[in-house]
mmCIF file of the C-alpha atoms, coordinates in Angstrom:
data_MODEL
# 
_entry.id   MODEL 
# 
loop_
_atom_site.group_PDB 
_atom_site.id 
_atom_site.type_symbol 
_atom_site.label_atom_id 
_atom_site.label_alt_id 
_atom_site.label_comp_id 
_atom_site.label_asym_id 
_atom_site.label_entity_id 
_atom_site.label_seq_id 
_atom_site.pdbx_PDB_ins_code 
_atom_site.Cartn_x 
_atom_site.Cartn_y 
_atom_site.Cartn_z 
_atom_site.occupancy 
_atom_site.B_iso_or_equiv 
_atom_site.pdbx_formal_charge 
_atom_site.auth_seq_id 
_atom_site.auth_comp_id 
_atom_site.auth_asym_id 
_atom_site.auth_atom_id 
_atom_site.pdbx_PDB_model_num 
ATOM 1   C CA . MET A 1 1   ? 0.000   0.000  0.000   1.00 0.00 ? 1   MET A CA 1 
ATOM 2   C CA . THR A 1 2   ? 0.985   3.637  -0.472  1.00 0.00 ? 2   THR A CA 1 
ATOM 3   C CA . VAL A 1 3   ? -0.071  6.472  1.798   1.00 0.00 ? 3   VAL A CA 1 
ATOM 4   C CA . THR A 1 4   ? -0.443  10.016 0.429   1.00 0.00 ? 4   THR A CA 1 
ATOM 5   C CA . ALA A 1 5   ? -0.873  12.665 3.129   1.00 0.00 ? 5   ALA A CA 1 
ATOM 6   C CA . THR A 1 6   ? -2.215  16.225 2.705   1.00 0.00 ? 6   THR A CA 1 
ATOM 7   C CA . LEU A 1 7   ? -2.259  18.808 5.476   1.00 0.00 ? 7   LEU A CA 1 
ATOM 8   C CA . PHE A 1 8   ? -5.226  21.223 5.558   1.00 0.00 ? 8   PHE A CA 1 
ATOM 9   C CA . ARG A 1 9   ? -7.178  23.476 7.908   1.00 0.00 ? 9   ARG A CA 1 
ATOM 10  C CA . ALA A 1 10  ? -10.818 23.122 8.906   1.00 0.00 ? 10  ALA A CA 1 
ATOM 11  C CA . ALA A 1 11  ? -12.734 24.964 11.657  1.00 0.00 ? 11  ALA A CA 1 
ATOM 12  C CA . GLY A 1 12  ? -9.481  26.384 12.975  1.00 0.00 ? 12  GLY A CA 1 
ATOM 13  C CA . ASP A 1 13  ? -7.824  22.958 13.352  1.00 0.00 ? 13  ASP A CA 1 
ATOM 14  C CA . ARG A 1 14  ? -5.036  21.440 11.316  1.00 0.00 ? 14  ARG A CA 1 
ATOM 15  C CA . LEU A 1 15  ? -6.019  18.053 9.914   1.00 0.00 ? 15  LEU A CA 1 
ATOM 16  C CA . LEU A 1 16  ? -4.195  15.400 7.945   1.00 0.00 ? 16  LEU A CA 1 
ATOM 17  C CA . LEU A 1 17  ? -5.994  13.697 5.064   1.00 0.00 ? 17  LEU A CA 1 
ATOM 18  C CA . CYS A 1 18  ? -4.492  10.311 4.202   1.00 0.00 ? 18  CYS A CA 1 
ATOM 19  C CA . ARG A 1 19  ? -5.228  8.418  0.999   1.00 0.00 ? 19  ARG A CA 1 
ATOM 20  C CA . LEU A 1 20  ? -4.431  4.701  0.727   1.00 0.00 ? 20  LEU A CA 1 
ATOM 21  C CA . GLY A 1 21  ? -3.689  3.082  -2.591  1.00 0.00 ? 21  GLY A CA 1 
ATOM 22  C CA . GLU A 1 22  ? -2.070  0.073  -4.174  1.00 0.00 ? 22  GLU A CA 1 
ATOM 23  C CA . ALA A 1 23  ? 1.638   0.560  -4.702  1.00 0.00 ? 23  ALA A CA 1 
ATOM 24  C CA . GLU A 1 24  ? 1.767   -1.376 -7.973  1.00 0.00 ? 24  GLU A CA 1 
ATOM 25  C CA . ALA A 1 25  ? -1.047  0.638  -9.570  1.00 0.00 ? 25  ALA A CA 1 
ATOM 26  C CA . ARG A 1 26  ? 0.627   3.892  -8.575  1.00 0.00 ? 26  ARG A CA 1 
ATOM 27  C CA . ARG A 1 27  ? 3.946   2.728  -9.946  1.00 0.00 ? 27  ARG A CA 1 
ATOM 28  C CA . THR A 1 28  ? 2.305   1.853  -13.260 1.00 0.00 ? 28  THR A CA 1 
ATOM 29  C CA . ARG A 1 29  ? 0.770   5.325  -13.570 1.00 0.00 ? 29  ARG A CA 1 
ATOM 30  C CA . VAL A 1 30  ? 4.122   6.988  -12.830 1.00 0.00 ? 30  VAL A CA 1 
ATOM 31  C CA . ASP A 1 31  ? 5.873   4.762  -15.357 1.00 0.00 ? 31  ASP A CA 1 
ATOM 32  C CA . ASP A 1 32  ? 3.251   5.671  -17.975 1.00 0.00 ? 32  ASP A CA 1 
ATOM 33  C CA . THR A 1 33  ? 3.803   9.375  -17.341 1.00 0.00 ? 33  THR A CA 1 
ATOM 34  C CA . VAL A 1 34  ? 7.562   9.008  -17.659 1.00 0.00 ? 34  VAL A CA 1 
ATOM 35  C CA . GLU A 1 35  ? 7.193   7.044  -20.880 1.00 0.00 ? 35  GLU A CA 1 
ATOM 36  C CA . LEU A 1 36  ? 4.758   9.565  -22.367 1.00 0.00 ? 36  LEU A CA 1 
ATOM 37  C CA . SER A 1 37  ? 7.051   12.456 -21.401 1.00 0.00 ? 37  SER A CA 1 
ATOM 38  C CA . GLU A 1 38  ? 9.970   10.774 -23.125 1.00 0.00 ? 38  GLU A CA 1 
ATOM 39  C CA . ARG A 1 39  ? 7.901   10.109 -26.229 1.00 0.00 ? 39  ARG A CA 1 
ATOM 40  C CA . LEU A 1 40  ? 6.703   13.719 -26.274 1.00 0.00 ? 40  LEU A CA 1 
ATOM 41  C CA . PHE A 1 41  ? 10.324  14.920 -26.151 1.00 0.00 ? 41  PHE A CA 1 
ATOM 42  C CA . LEU A 1 42  ? 11.474  12.532 -28.864 1.00 0.00 ? 42  LEU A CA 1 
ATOM 43  C CA . LYS A 1 43  ? 8.482   12.679 -31.203 1.00 0.00 ? 43  LYS A CA 1 
ATOM 44  C CA . GLY A 1 44  ? 6.741   15.972 -30.383 1.00 0.00 ? 44  GLY A CA 1 
ATOM 45  C CA . ILE A 1 45  ? 6.212   18.498 -33.172 1.00 0.00 ? 45  ILE A CA 1 
ATOM 46  C CA . ASP A 1 46  ? 7.455   21.394 -31.018 1.00 0.00 ? 46  ASP A CA 1 
ATOM 47  C CA . ALA A 1 47  ? 11.178  21.865 -30.558 1.00 0.00 ? 47  ALA A CA 1 
ATOM 48  C CA . MET A 1 48  ? 12.360  21.152 -27.010 1.00 0.00 ? 48  MET A CA 1 
ATOM 49  C CA . VAL A 1 49  ? 15.727  21.981 -25.471 1.00 0.00 ? 49  VAL A CA 1 
ATOM 50  C CA . PHE A 1 50  ? 17.177  21.499 -21.988 1.00 0.00 ? 50  PHE A CA 1 
ATOM 51  C CA . LEU A 1 51  ? 19.777  24.039 -20.855 1.00 0.00 ? 51  LEU A CA 1 
ATOM 52  C CA . ASP A 1 52  ? 22.186  24.274 -17.956 1.00 0.00 ? 52  ASP A CA 1 
ATOM 53  C CA . ALA A 1 53  ? 21.915  27.379 -15.779 1.00 0.00 ? 53  ALA A CA 1 
ATOM 54  C CA . ASP A 1 54  ? 24.537  29.140 -17.931 1.00 0.00 ? 54  ASP A CA 1 
ATOM 55  C CA . GLY A 1 55  ? 22.683  28.442 -21.194 1.00 0.00 ? 55  GLY A CA 1 
ATOM 56  C CA . THR A 1 56  ? 24.666  25.396 -22.352 1.00 0.00 ? 56  THR A CA 1 
ATOM 57  C CA . ILE A 1 57  ? 22.554  22.882 -24.268 1.00 0.00 ? 57  ILE A CA 1 
ATOM 58  C CA . ARG A 1 58  ? 22.209  19.550 -22.461 1.00 0.00 ? 58  ARG A CA 1 
ATOM 59  C CA . ALA A 1 59  ? 19.718  17.892 -24.805 1.00 0.00 ? 59  ALA A CA 1 
ATOM 60  C CA . ALA A 1 60  ? 17.608  18.769 -27.836 1.00 0.00 ? 60  ALA A CA 1 
ATOM 61  C CA . ASN A 1 61  ? 14.938  16.805 -29.657 1.00 0.00 ? 61  ASN A CA 1 
ATOM 62  C CA . ASP A 1 62  ? 14.604  16.043 -33.362 1.00 0.00 ? 62  ASP A CA 1 
ATOM 63  C CA . ALA A 1 63  ? 12.153  18.914 -33.868 1.00 0.00 ? 63  ALA A CA 1 
ATOM 64  C CA . PHE A 1 64  ? 14.861  21.381 -32.762 1.00 0.00 ? 64  PHE A CA 1 
ATOM 65  C CA . LEU A 1 65  ? 17.410  19.755 -35.081 1.00 0.00 ? 65  LEU A CA 1 
ATOM 66  C CA . TYR A 1 66  ? 14.932  20.082 -37.949 1.00 0.00 ? 66  TYR A CA 1 
ATOM 67  C CA . LEU A 1 67  ? 14.163  23.705 -37.056 1.00 0.00 ? 67  LEU A CA 1 
ATOM 68  C CA . THR A 1 68  ? 17.835  24.719 -37.030 1.00 0.00 ? 68  THR A CA 1 
ATOM 69  C CA . ASP A 1 69  ? 19.043  22.375 -39.802 1.00 0.00 ? 69  ASP A CA 1 
ATOM 70  C CA . ALA A 1 70  ? 21.481  20.800 -37.332 1.00 0.00 ? 70  ALA A CA 1 
ATOM 71  C CA . GLY A 1 71  ? 23.001  17.506 -38.439 1.00 0.00 ? 71  GLY A CA 1 
ATOM 72  C CA . SER A 1 72  ? 22.703  15.584 -35.193 1.00 0.00 ? 72  SER A CA 1 
ATOM 73  C CA . ALA A 1 73  ? 22.117  15.941 -31.460 1.00 0.00 ? 73  ALA A CA 1 
ATOM 74  C CA . ALA A 1 74  ? 25.841  15.421 -30.862 1.00 0.00 ? 74  ALA A CA 1 
ATOM 75  C CA . LEU A 1 75  ? 26.602  18.593 -32.848 1.00 0.00 ? 75  LEU A CA 1 
ATOM 76  C CA . VAL A 1 76  ? 24.215  20.591 -30.652 1.00 0.00 ? 76  VAL A CA 1 
ATOM 77  C CA . GLN A 1 77  ? 24.974  19.288 -27.155 1.00 0.00 ? 77  GLN A CA 1 
ATOM 78  C CA . GLY A 1 78  ? 27.572  21.278 -25.260 1.00 0.00 ? 78  GLY A CA 1 
ATOM 79  C CA . ARG A 1 79  ? 27.072  24.431 -27.347 1.00 0.00 ? 79  ARG A CA 1 
ATOM 80  C CA . SER A 1 80  ? 25.758  27.671 -25.913 1.00 0.00 ? 80  SER A CA 1 
ATOM 81  C CA . PHE A 1 81  ? 22.149  28.372 -26.828 1.00 0.00 ? 81  PHE A CA 1 
ATOM 82  C CA . ALA A 1 82  ? 23.358  31.884 -27.712 1.00 0.00 ? 82  ALA A CA 1 
ATOM 83  C CA . ASP A 1 83  ? 24.861  30.358 -30.885 1.00 0.00 ? 83  ASP A CA 1 
ATOM 84  C CA . PHE A 1 84  ? 21.328  29.788 -32.152 1.00 0.00 ? 84  PHE A CA 1 
ATOM 85  C CA . LEU A 1 85  ? 19.862  33.156 -31.111 1.00 0.00 ? 85  LEU A CA 1 
ATOM 86  C CA . SER A 1 86  ? 19.921  35.979 -33.643 1.00 0.00 ? 86  SER A CA 1 
ATOM 87  C CA . ARG A 1 87  ? 20.910  38.500 -30.948 1.00 0.00 ? 87  ARG A CA 1 
ATOM 88  C CA . GLY A 1 88  ? 23.355  36.080 -29.371 1.00 0.00 ? 88  GLY A CA 1 
ATOM 89  C CA . ALA A 1 89  ? 24.385  36.677 -25.772 1.00 0.00 ? 89  ALA A CA 1 
ATOM 90  C CA . ILE A 1 90  ? 22.000  39.634 -25.395 1.00 0.00 ? 90  ILE A CA 1 
ATOM 91  C CA . ASP A 1 91  ? 18.999  37.421 -26.145 1.00 0.00 ? 91  ASP A CA 1 
ATOM 92  C CA . LEU A 1 92  ? 20.313  34.634 -23.927 1.00 0.00 ? 92  LEU A CA 1 
ATOM 93  C CA . ASN A 1 93  ? 20.957  36.951 -20.975 1.00 0.00 ? 93  ASN A CA 1 
ATOM 94  C CA . VAL A 1 94  ? 17.435  38.384 -21.183 1.00 0.00 ? 94  VAL A CA 1 
ATOM 95  C CA . LEU A 1 95  ? 15.998  34.865 -21.305 1.00 0.00 ? 95  LEU A CA 1 
ATOM 96  C CA . LEU A 1 96  ? 18.106  33.536 -18.405 1.00 0.00 ? 96  LEU A CA 1 
ATOM 97  C CA . ASP A 1 97  ? 17.611  36.615 -16.210 1.00 0.00 ? 97  ASP A CA 1 
ATOM 98  C CA . ASN A 1 98  ? 13.826  36.473 -16.526 1.00 0.00 ? 98  ASN A CA 1 
ATOM 99  C CA . VAL A 1 99  ? 13.408  32.734 -16.054 1.00 0.00 ? 99  VAL A CA 1 
ATOM 100 C CA . LYS A 1 100 ? 15.730  32.708 -13.016 1.00 0.00 ? 100 LYS A CA 1 
ATOM 101 C CA . ARG A 1 101 ? 13.896  35.654 -11.488 1.00 0.00 ? 101 ARG A CA 1 
ATOM 102 C CA . ILE A 1 102 ? 10.311  34.374 -11.796 1.00 0.00 ? 102 ILE A CA 1 
ATOM 103 C CA . GLY A 1 103 ? 10.781  30.695 -12.652 1.00 0.00 ? 103 GLY A CA 1 
ATOM 104 C CA . HIS A 1 104 ? 9.292   30.804 -16.136 1.00 0.00 ? 104 HIS A CA 1 
ATOM 105 C CA . LEU A 1 105 ? 8.996   32.838 -19.319 1.00 0.00 ? 105 LEU A CA 1 
ATOM 106 C CA . ARG A 1 106 ? 6.133   32.856 -21.814 1.00 0.00 ? 106 ARG A CA 1 
ATOM 107 C CA . HIS A 1 107 ? 5.667   33.931 -25.431 1.00 0.00 ? 107 HIS A CA 1 
ATOM 108 C CA . TYR A 1 108 ? 9.201   35.256 -25.963 1.00 0.00 ? 108 TYR A CA 1 
ATOM 109 C CA . VAL A 1 109 ? 9.490   36.089 -29.661 1.00 0.00 ? 109 VAL A CA 1 
ATOM 110 C CA . THR A 1 110 ? 12.926  35.987 -31.258 1.00 0.00 ? 110 THR A CA 1 
ATOM 111 C CA . ARG A 1 111 ? 14.794  34.486 -34.229 1.00 0.00 ? 111 ARG A CA 1 
ATOM 112 C CA . LEU A 1 112 ? 16.918  31.367 -34.357 1.00 0.00 ? 112 LEU A CA 1 
ATOM 113 C CA . ASN A 1 113 ? 19.972  30.999 -36.558 1.00 0.00 ? 113 ASN A CA 1 
ATOM 114 C CA . THR A 1 114 ? 20.163  27.852 -38.661 1.00 0.00 ? 114 THR A CA 1 
ATOM 115 C CA . ASP A 1 115 ? 23.313  25.967 -39.611 1.00 0.00 ? 115 ASP A CA 1 
ATOM 116 C CA . PHE A 1 116 ? 22.879  27.143 -43.207 1.00 0.00 ? 116 PHE A CA 1 
ATOM 117 C CA . SER A 1 117 ? 23.084  30.872 -42.337 1.00 0.00 ? 117 SER A CA 1 
ATOM 118 C CA . GLY A 1 118 ? 19.319  31.285 -42.336 1.00 0.00 ? 118 GLY A CA 1 
ATOM 119 C CA . GLN A 1 119 ? 16.953  32.550 -39.661 1.00 0.00 ? 119 GLN A CA 1 
ATOM 120 C CA . VAL A 1 120 ? 13.536  31.441 -38.479 1.00 0.00 ? 120 VAL A CA 1 
ATOM 121 C CA . THR A 1 121 ? 11.112  33.410 -36.325 1.00 0.00 ? 121 THR A CA 1 
ATOM 122 C CA . VAL A 1 122 ? 10.076  31.508 -33.208 1.00 0.00 ? 122 VAL A CA 1 
ATOM 123 C CA . GLU A 1 123 ? 8.126   31.906 -30.000 1.00 0.00 ? 123 GLU A CA 1 
ATOM 124 C CA . LEU A 1 124 ? 9.534   30.153 -26.964 1.00 0.00 ? 124 LEU A CA 1 
ATOM 125 C CA . SER A 1 125 ? 8.509   29.395 -23.403 1.00 0.00 ? 125 SER A CA 1 
ATOM 126 C CA . ALA A 1 126 ? 10.917  28.507 -20.609 1.00 0.00 ? 126 ALA A CA 1 
ATOM 127 C CA . THR A 1 127 ? 10.566  26.752 -17.251 1.00 0.00 ? 127 THR A CA 1 
ATOM 128 C CA . LEU A 1 128 ? 13.214  26.549 -14.527 1.00 0.00 ? 128 LEU A CA 1 
ATOM 129 C CA . PHE A 1 129 ? 13.658  23.319 -12.564 1.00 0.00 ? 129 PHE A CA 1 
ATOM 130 C CA . HIS A 1 130 ? 15.651  24.548 -9.574  1.00 0.00 ? 130 HIS A CA 1 
ATOM 131 C CA . ASP A 1 131 ? 14.908  21.629 -7.251  1.00 0.00 ? 131 ASP A CA 1 
ATOM 132 C CA . ARG A 1 132 ? 17.595  19.500 -8.888  1.00 0.00 ? 132 ARG A CA 1 
ATOM 133 C CA . ALA A 1 133 ? 21.263  19.037 -8.037  1.00 0.00 ? 133 ALA A CA 1 
ATOM 134 C CA . THR A 1 134 ? 21.966  20.811 -11.336 1.00 0.00 ? 134 THR A CA 1 
ATOM 135 C CA . PRO A 1 135 ? 19.352  23.513 -12.111 1.00 0.00 ? 135 PRO A CA 1 
ATOM 136 C CA . THR A 1 136 ? 17.875  22.938 -15.556 1.00 0.00 ? 136 THR A CA 1 
ATOM 137 C CA . ILE A 1 137 ? 15.926  25.201 -17.914 1.00 0.00 ? 137 ILE A CA 1 
ATOM 138 C CA . ALA A 1 138 ? 13.432  23.558 -20.271 1.00 0.00 ? 138 ALA A CA 1 
ATOM 139 C CA . LEU A 1 139 ? 12.519  25.373 -23.482 1.00 0.00 ? 139 LEU A CA 1 
ATOM 140 C CA . VAL A 1 140 ? 9.541   24.734 -25.750 1.00 0.00 ? 140 VAL A CA 1 
ATOM 141 C CA . ILE A 1 141 ? 10.065  26.435 -29.098 1.00 0.00 ? 141 ILE A CA 1 
ATOM 142 C CA . ARG A 1 142 ? 7.386   26.945 -31.734 1.00 0.00 ? 142 ARG A CA 1 
ATOM 143 C CA . ASP A 1 143 ? 7.954   28.056 -35.290 1.00 0.00 ? 143 ASP A CA 1 
ATOM 144 C CA . SER A 1 144 ? 5.919   31.113 -36.281 1.00 0.00 ? 144 SER A CA 1 
ATOM 145 C CA . ASN A 1 145 ? 5.798   32.916 -39.601 1.00 0.00 ? 145 ASN A CA 1 
ATOM 146 C CA . LEU A 1 146 ? 6.794   36.555 -39.894 1.00 0.00 ? 146 LEU A CA 1 
ATOM 147 C CA . ALA A 1 147 ? 3.186   37.735 -40.087 1.00 0.00 ? 147 ALA A CA 1 
ATOM 148 C CA . ASP A 1 148 ? 2.345   36.125 -36.741 1.00 0.00 ? 148 ASP A CA 1 
ATOM 149 C CA . ALA A 1 149 ? 5.500   37.502 -35.099 1.00 0.00 ? 149 ALA A CA 1 
ATOM 150 C CA . THR A 1 150 ? 4.931   41.075 -36.228 1.00 0.00 ? 150 THR A CA 1 
ATOM 151 C CA . ARG A 1 151 ? 1.159   41.308 -36.014 1.00 0.00 ? 151 ARG A CA 1 
ATOM 152 C CA . ILE A 1 152 ? -0.402  43.893 -33.709 1.00 0.00 ? 152 ILE A CA 1 
ATOM 153 C CA . MET A 1 153 ? -1.146  42.054 -30.491 1.00 0.00 ? 153 MET A CA 1 
ATOM 154 C CA . PRO A 1 154 ? -4.589  42.140 -28.851 1.00 0.00 ? 154 PRO A CA 1 
ATOM 155 C CA . GLY A 1 155 ? -4.981  45.378 -26.968 1.00 0.00 ? 155 GLY A CA 1 
ATOM 156 C CA . MET A 1 156 ? -2.661  47.337 -29.229 1.00 0.00 ? 156 MET A CA 1 
ATOM 157 C CA . ALA A 1 157 ? -5.441  47.959 -31.733 1.00 0.00 ? 157 ALA A CA 1 
ATOM 158 C CA . SER A 1 158 ? -7.163  50.028 -29.083 1.00 0.00 ? 158 SER A CA 1 
ATOM 159 C CA . ASN A 1 159 ? -4.034  52.141 -28.529 1.00 0.00 ? 159 ASN A CA 1 
ATOM 160 C CA . GLU A 1 160 ? -5.006  55.813 -28.654 1.00 0.00 ? 160 GLU A CA 1 
ATOM 161 C CA . GLY A 1 161 ? -1.963  56.691 -30.759 1.00 0.00 ? 161 GLY A CA 1 
ATOM 162 C CA . LEU A 1 162 ? -2.791  54.114 -33.407 1.00 0.00 ? 162 LEU A CA 1 
ATOM 163 C CA . ARG A 1 163 ? -6.380  55.322 -33.630 1.00 0.00 ? 163 ARG A CA 1 
ATOM 164 C CA . ASN A 1 164 ? -5.138  58.875 -34.101 1.00 0.00 ? 164 ASN A CA 1 
ATOM 165 C CA . VAL A 1 165 ? -2.857  57.752 -36.920 1.00 0.00 ? 165 VAL A CA 1 
ATOM 166 C CA . MET A 1 166 ? -5.698  56.003 -38.753 1.00 0.00 ? 166 MET A CA 1 
ATOM 167 C CA . GLN A 1 167 ? -7.860  59.113 -38.409 1.00 0.00 ? 167 GLN A CA 1 
ATOM 168 C CA . MET A 1 168 ? -5.114  61.175 -40.081 1.00 0.00 ? 168 MET A CA 1 
ATOM 169 C CA . VAL A 1 169 ? -5.614  59.411 -43.421 1.00 0.00 ? 169 VAL A CA 1 
ATOM 170 C CA . GLY A 1 170 ? -7.098  61.925 -45.832 1.00 0.00 ? 170 GLY A CA 1 
ATOM 171 C CA . TYR A 1 171 ? -6.285  64.881 -43.557 1.00 0.00 ? 171 TYR A CA 1 
ATOM 172 C CA . ALA A 1 172 ? -2.473  64.782 -43.555 1.00 0.00 ? 172 ALA A CA 1 
ATOM 173 C CA . THR A 1 173 ? 0.326   63.912 -45.942 1.00 0.00 ? 173 THR A CA 1 
ATOM 174 C CA . LEU A 1 174 ? 1.810   60.419 -45.980 1.00 0.00 ? 174 LEU A CA 1 
ATOM 175 C CA . ARG A 1 175 ? 5.097   61.854 -44.681 1.00 0.00 ? 175 ARG A CA 1 
ATOM 176 C CA . ASP A 1 176 ? 3.360   63.297 -41.613 1.00 0.00 ? 176 ASP A CA 1 
ATOM 177 C CA . ILE A 1 177 ? 1.491   60.047 -40.995 1.00 0.00 ? 177 ILE A CA 1 
ATOM 178 C CA . VAL A 1 178 ? 4.689   57.994 -41.260 1.00 0.00 ? 178 VAL A CA 1 
ATOM 179 C CA . SER A 1 179 ? 6.437   60.371 -38.862 1.00 0.00 ? 179 SER A CA 1 
ATOM 180 C CA . GLU A 1 180 ? 3.626   59.973 -36.329 1.00 0.00 ? 180 GLU A CA 1 
ATOM 181 C CA . THR A 1 181 ? 3.610   56.203 -36.767 1.00 0.00 ? 181 THR A CA 1 
ATOM 182 C CA . THR A 1 182 ? 7.378   55.996 -36.219 1.00 0.00 ? 182 THR A CA 1 
ATOM 183 C CA . GLU A 1 183 ? 7.109   57.614 -32.801 1.00 0.00 ? 183 GLU A CA 1 
ATOM 184 C CA . ILE A 1 184 ? 4.277   55.286 -31.781 1.00 0.00 ? 184 ILE A CA 1 
ATOM 185 C CA . ILE A 1 185 ? 6.217   52.189 -32.851 1.00 0.00 ? 185 ILE A CA 1 
ATOM 186 C CA . GLU A 1 186 ? 9.366   53.495 -31.157 1.00 0.00 ? 186 GLU A CA 1 
ATOM 187 C CA . LYS A 1 187 ? 7.477   53.927 -27.883 1.00 0.00 ? 187 LYS A CA 1 
ATOM 188 C CA . MET A 1 188 ? 5.903   50.465 -28.160 1.00 0.00 ? 188 MET A CA 1 
ATOM 189 C CA . CYS A 1 189 ? 9.314   48.873 -28.819 1.00 0.00 ? 189 CYS A CA 1 
ATOM 190 C CA . ILE A 1 190 ? 10.843  50.583 -25.779 1.00 0.00 ? 190 ILE A CA 1 
ATOM 191 C CA . GLU A 1 191 ? 7.913   49.489 -23.588 1.00 0.00 ? 191 GLU A CA 1 
ATOM 192 C CA . THR A 1 192 ? 8.296   45.919 -24.863 1.00 0.00 ? 192 THR A CA 1 
ATOM 193 C CA . ALA A 1 193 ? 12.048  45.913 -24.174 1.00 0.00 ? 193 ALA A CA 1 
ATOM 194 C CA . LEU A 1 194 ? 11.471  47.169 -20.624 1.00 0.00 ? 194 LEU A CA 1 
ATOM 195 C CA . GLU A 1 195 ? 8.846   44.499 -20.047 1.00 0.00 ? 195 GLU A CA 1 
ATOM 196 C CA . LEU A 1 196 ? 11.053  41.704 -21.409 1.00 0.00 ? 196 LEU A CA 1 
ATOM 197 C CA . THR A 1 197 ? 14.007  42.771 -19.263 1.00 0.00 ? 197 THR A CA 1 
ATOM 198 C CA . GLY A 1 198 ? 12.023  43.357 -16.090 1.00 0.00 ? 198 GLY A CA 1 
ATOM 199 C CA . ASN A 1 199 ? 12.599  47.140 -16.280 1.00 0.00 ? 199 ASN A CA 1 
ATOM 200 C CA . ASN A 1 200 ? 16.373  46.660 -16.428 1.00 0.00 ? 200 ASN A CA 1 
ATOM 201 C CA . ARG A 1 201 ? 17.557  49.785 -18.273 1.00 0.00 ? 201 ARG A CA 1 
ATOM 202 C CA . VAL A 1 202 ? 20.986  48.432 -19.170 1.00 0.00 ? 202 VAL A CA 1 
ATOM 203 C CA . ALA A 1 203 ? 19.571  45.198 -20.609 1.00 0.00 ? 203 ALA A CA 1 
ATOM 204 C CA . ALA A 1 204 ? 16.794  47.085 -22.432 1.00 0.00 ? 204 ALA A CA 1 
ATOM 205 C CA . ALA A 1 205 ? 19.352  49.422 -24.020 1.00 0.00 ? 205 ALA A CA 1 
ATOM 206 C CA . GLU A 1 206 ? 21.382  46.422 -25.215 1.00 0.00 ? 206 GLU A CA 1 
ATOM 207 C CA . LEU A 1 207 ? 18.255  44.746 -26.554 1.00 0.00 ? 207 LEU A CA 1 
ATOM 208 C CA . LEU A 1 208 ? 17.435  47.872 -28.584 1.00 0.00 ? 208 LEU A CA 1 
ATOM 209 C CA . SER A 1 209 ? 21.083  48.490 -29.595 1.00 0.00 ? 209 SER A CA 1 
ATOM 210 C CA . LEU A 1 210 ? 21.004  51.888 -27.881 1.00 0.00 ? 210 LEU A CA 1 
ATOM 211 C CA . SER A 1 211 ? 23.386  53.563 -25.489 1.00 0.00 ? 211 SER A CA 1 
ATOM 212 C CA . ARG A 1 212 ? 22.053  53.938 -21.956 1.00 0.00 ? 212 ARG A CA 1 
ATOM 213 C CA . GLN A 1 213 ? 22.064  57.715 -22.353 1.00 0.00 ? 213 GLN A CA 1 
ATOM 214 C CA . SER A 1 214 ? 20.014  57.499 -25.565 1.00 0.00 ? 214 SER A CA 1 
ATOM 215 C CA . LEU A 1 215 ? 17.516  55.258 -23.825 1.00 0.00 ? 215 LEU A CA 1 
ATOM 216 C CA . TYR A 1 216 ? 17.154  57.782 -20.970 1.00 0.00 ? 216 TYR A CA 1 
ATOM 217 C CA . VAL A 1 217 ? 16.444  60.527 -23.503 1.00 0.00 ? 217 VAL A CA 1 
ATOM 218 C CA . LYS A 1 218 ? 13.709  58.446 -25.133 1.00 0.00 ? 218 LYS A CA 1 
ATOM 219 C CA . LEU A 1 219 ? 12.238  57.391 -21.784 1.00 0.00 ? 219 LEU A CA 1 
ATOM 220 C CA . ARG A 1 220 ? 11.961  61.040 -20.825 1.00 0.00 ? 220 ARG A CA 1 
ATOM 221 C CA . LYS A 1 221 ? 10.552  61.948 -24.253 1.00 0.00 ? 221 LYS A CA 1 
ATOM 222 C CA . PHE A 1 222 ? 7.753   59.372 -24.028 1.00 0.00 ? 222 PHE A CA 1 
ATOM 223 C CA . GLY A 1 223 ? 7.109   59.847 -20.293 1.00 0.00 ? 223 GLY A CA 1 
ATOM 224 C CA . LEU A 1 224 ? 8.193   56.301 -19.421 1.00 0.00 ? 224 LEU A CA 1 
ATOM 225 C CA . LEU A 1 225 ? 10.597  57.055 -16.609 1.00 0.00 ? 225 LEU A CA 1 
ATOM 226 C CA . SER A 1 226 ? 7.935   56.302 -13.989 1.00 0.00 ? 226 SER A CA 1 
ATOM 227 C CA . LYS A 1 227 ? 7.408   52.850 -15.531 1.00 0.00 ? 227 LYS A CA 1 
ATOM 228 C CA . ASP A 1 228 ? 11.113  52.184 -15.311 1.00 0.00 ? 228 ASP A CA 1 
ATOM 229 C CA . ALA A 1 229 ? 11.599  53.264 -11.711 1.00 0.00 ? 229 ALA A CA 1 
ATOM 230 C CA . GLU A 1 230 ? 14.298  51.401 -9.866  1.00 0.00 ? 230 GLU A CA 1 
# 
């Protein structure tokens, strides 16, 4: 028999709920889960990668090899994941900093380099397993076409600035409209960089390929300093 205990409170008292079960049946269910997890990693359609805490690739499935045109798992293992990121160490540092800080990362859009000098737009999610002797980061990577990666996200369509730009059509020259649109996009990109880096100004500046001083100027210009308070 197996005993599973759960502590809970009721009417101000602490109680222990114990569930009894057959050990063999439980072992079978666990074995099934392990087997299914292994099959998902090996045969799943989404690319999966396991990283060490410093970003070194420990394992990658066939879907990742296909996505990056890598010849074999042996050619991928032991390499830094930064080798496959279009922004290299900058991208990797943003990814590692965020997942170590909050334990996970969702919907991070970037580009992966392939072994044939190409690039593919992807969206990845990351989960940190810190309860192991060697902390491990698991990545699930999904291929996405350029239209999906650059589309206006839900909520942005209601942005006041974008509505104003659309209302300018027919009342202003194309040059004036483009100028207005550029400022809106610039502000949105800065806000996105700050969100991705957890309001880290230095990391956001690197992500945008700006000097820290230039970023301060733009933060002040768009009234974003309060959002980036230390």
